[in-house]
Short mmCIF file of C-alpha atoms in Angstrom, two decimals:
data_model
loop_
_atom_site.label_atom_id
_atom_site.label_comp_id
_atom_site.label_asym_id
_atom_site.label_seq_id
_atom_site.Cartn_x
_atom_site.Cartn_y
_atom_site.Cartn_z
CA MET A 859 7.15 -61.59 -48.48
CA ALA A 860 7.15 -60.87 -52.30
CA VAL A 861 5.96 -63.29 -54.99
CA TYR A 862 8.40 -63.60 -57.84
CA ARG A 863 6.52 -63.53 -61.32
CA SER A 864 8.30 -64.06 -64.18
CA GLN A 865 6.92 -63.08 -67.52
CA HIS A 866 4.52 -66.21 -67.64
CA ALA A 867 3.38 -66.22 -64.14
CA LEU A 868 -0.18 -66.66 -63.59
CA THR A 869 -1.96 -63.16 -63.13
CA TRP A 870 -5.26 -63.79 -61.68
CA PRO A 871 -6.25 -66.07 -58.74
CA LEU A 872 -5.75 -69.73 -58.70
CA THR A 873 -8.49 -72.13 -59.33
CA PRO A 874 -8.13 -75.94 -59.73
CA ASP A 875 -9.51 -75.43 -63.10
CA ARG A 876 -7.05 -72.67 -64.09
CA ILE A 877 -3.76 -74.71 -62.60
CA GLU A 878 -4.75 -77.64 -64.92
CA ALA A 879 -5.05 -75.57 -67.89
CA VAL A 880 -1.71 -74.14 -66.99
CA ALA A 881 1.10 -74.60 -69.94
CA LEU A 882 4.44 -74.12 -69.17
CA PRO A 883 6.60 -73.93 -71.79
CA ARG A 884 9.21 -76.74 -72.68
CA ALA A 885 12.86 -76.81 -72.04
CA ARG A 886 14.77 -75.67 -75.13
CA LEU A 887 15.76 -78.25 -77.64
CA GLY A 888 18.40 -80.92 -76.35
CA ARG A 889 16.85 -80.58 -72.99
CA ARG A 890 14.08 -82.59 -71.67
CA GLY A 891 10.80 -81.16 -69.51
CA TYR A 892 9.96 -77.68 -68.55
CA GLU A 893 11.77 -74.84 -68.06
CA ALA A 894 12.85 -74.76 -64.70
CA GLU A 895 12.44 -70.92 -63.96
CA HIS A 896 8.67 -71.05 -64.92
CA VAL A 897 7.90 -74.52 -62.55
CA HIS A 898 9.70 -72.37 -59.78
CA ALA A 899 7.53 -69.68 -60.49
CA LEU A 900 4.53 -71.41 -60.48
CA LEU A 901 5.44 -73.22 -57.33
CA HIS A 902 6.29 -70.17 -55.62
CA ARG A 903 2.90 -68.49 -56.54
CA LEU A 904 1.11 -71.57 -55.29
CA ALA A 905 2.59 -71.58 -52.18
CA HIS A 906 2.11 -68.12 -51.54
CA GLU A 907 -1.56 -68.44 -52.43
CA LEU A 908 -2.16 -71.77 -50.42
CA HIS A 909 -0.63 -69.47 -47.59
CA GLN A 910 -3.09 -66.38 -47.90
CA GLN A 911 -6.15 -69.00 -48.43
CA ARG A 912 -4.88 -70.43 -45.16
CA ARG A 913 -4.51 -67.49 -43.44
CA GLN A 914 -8.09 -66.38 -44.20
CA LEU A 915 -9.25 -69.95 -43.25
CA ASP A 916 -8.08 -69.08 -39.71
CA LEU A 917 -9.59 -66.24 -39.30
CA ALA A 918 -12.90 -67.06 -40.48
CA GLN A 919 -12.30 -69.78 -38.10
CA ALA A 920 -11.60 -67.78 -35.35
CA GLU A 921 -14.32 -65.38 -36.03
CA ASN A 922 -16.56 -68.26 -36.00
CA ARG A 923 -15.72 -69.29 -32.63
CA ARG A 924 -16.03 -65.88 -31.26
CA ILE A 925 -19.42 -65.63 -32.81
CA LYS A 926 -20.45 -69.50 -31.28
CA ASP A 927 -19.06 -68.30 -27.81
CA ALA A 928 -21.06 -64.93 -27.82
CA LEU A 929 -23.97 -66.83 -28.88
CA HIS A 930 -23.74 -69.34 -26.21
CA ALA A 931 -23.06 -66.67 -23.43
CA TRP A 932 -26.14 -65.12 -24.48
CA GLN A 933 -28.33 -68.40 -24.57
CA THR A 934 -26.95 -69.05 -20.95
CA GLN A 935 -27.88 -65.40 -20.23
CA GLN A 936 -31.39 -65.46 -21.04
CA ALA A 937 -31.96 -68.88 -19.83
CA ARG A 938 -31.09 -67.80 -16.10
CA ILE A 939 -33.27 -64.57 -16.99
CA ARG A 940 -35.99 -67.08 -17.79
CA GLN A 941 -35.47 -69.10 -14.54
CA GLU A 942 -35.25 -66.36 -12.28
CA ARG A 943 -38.82 -65.14 -13.41
CA SER A 944 -40.26 -68.55 -12.91
CA SER A 945 -38.67 -69.06 -9.99
CA GLY A 946 -39.28 -65.94 -8.28
CA PRO A 947 -41.94 -64.96 -5.68
CA GLN A 948 -44.86 -66.99 -6.36
CA PRO A 949 -48.19 -64.72 -5.85
CA HIS A 950 -50.16 -66.22 -2.86
CA VAL A 951 -53.23 -68.31 -3.69
CA PRO A 952 -55.85 -69.03 -1.15
CA PRO A 953 -56.92 -72.20 -1.02
CA SER A 954 -60.45 -72.99 -2.62
CA ALA A 955 -63.20 -73.73 -0.15
#
């Protein structure tokens, strides 16, 4: 998906401060509001960046789950090893005389 970029489109990564600082050009004389082309370009850019951030967040969460699952499996394996060592054959200790 290509991102539409007008001559006034944002060219740097979006942050809340930068979005608040955007100055869209006013509509031509005799019309009210902002130039629709610039508003649509900004909305398209916002949607694109939010999609990218969501995708990166999903990837990070999946990696986090993978690491947690691997850690849990390793901890379970280590606990079994410790349990086997502690419940293994006990050395014979002669009774006290």
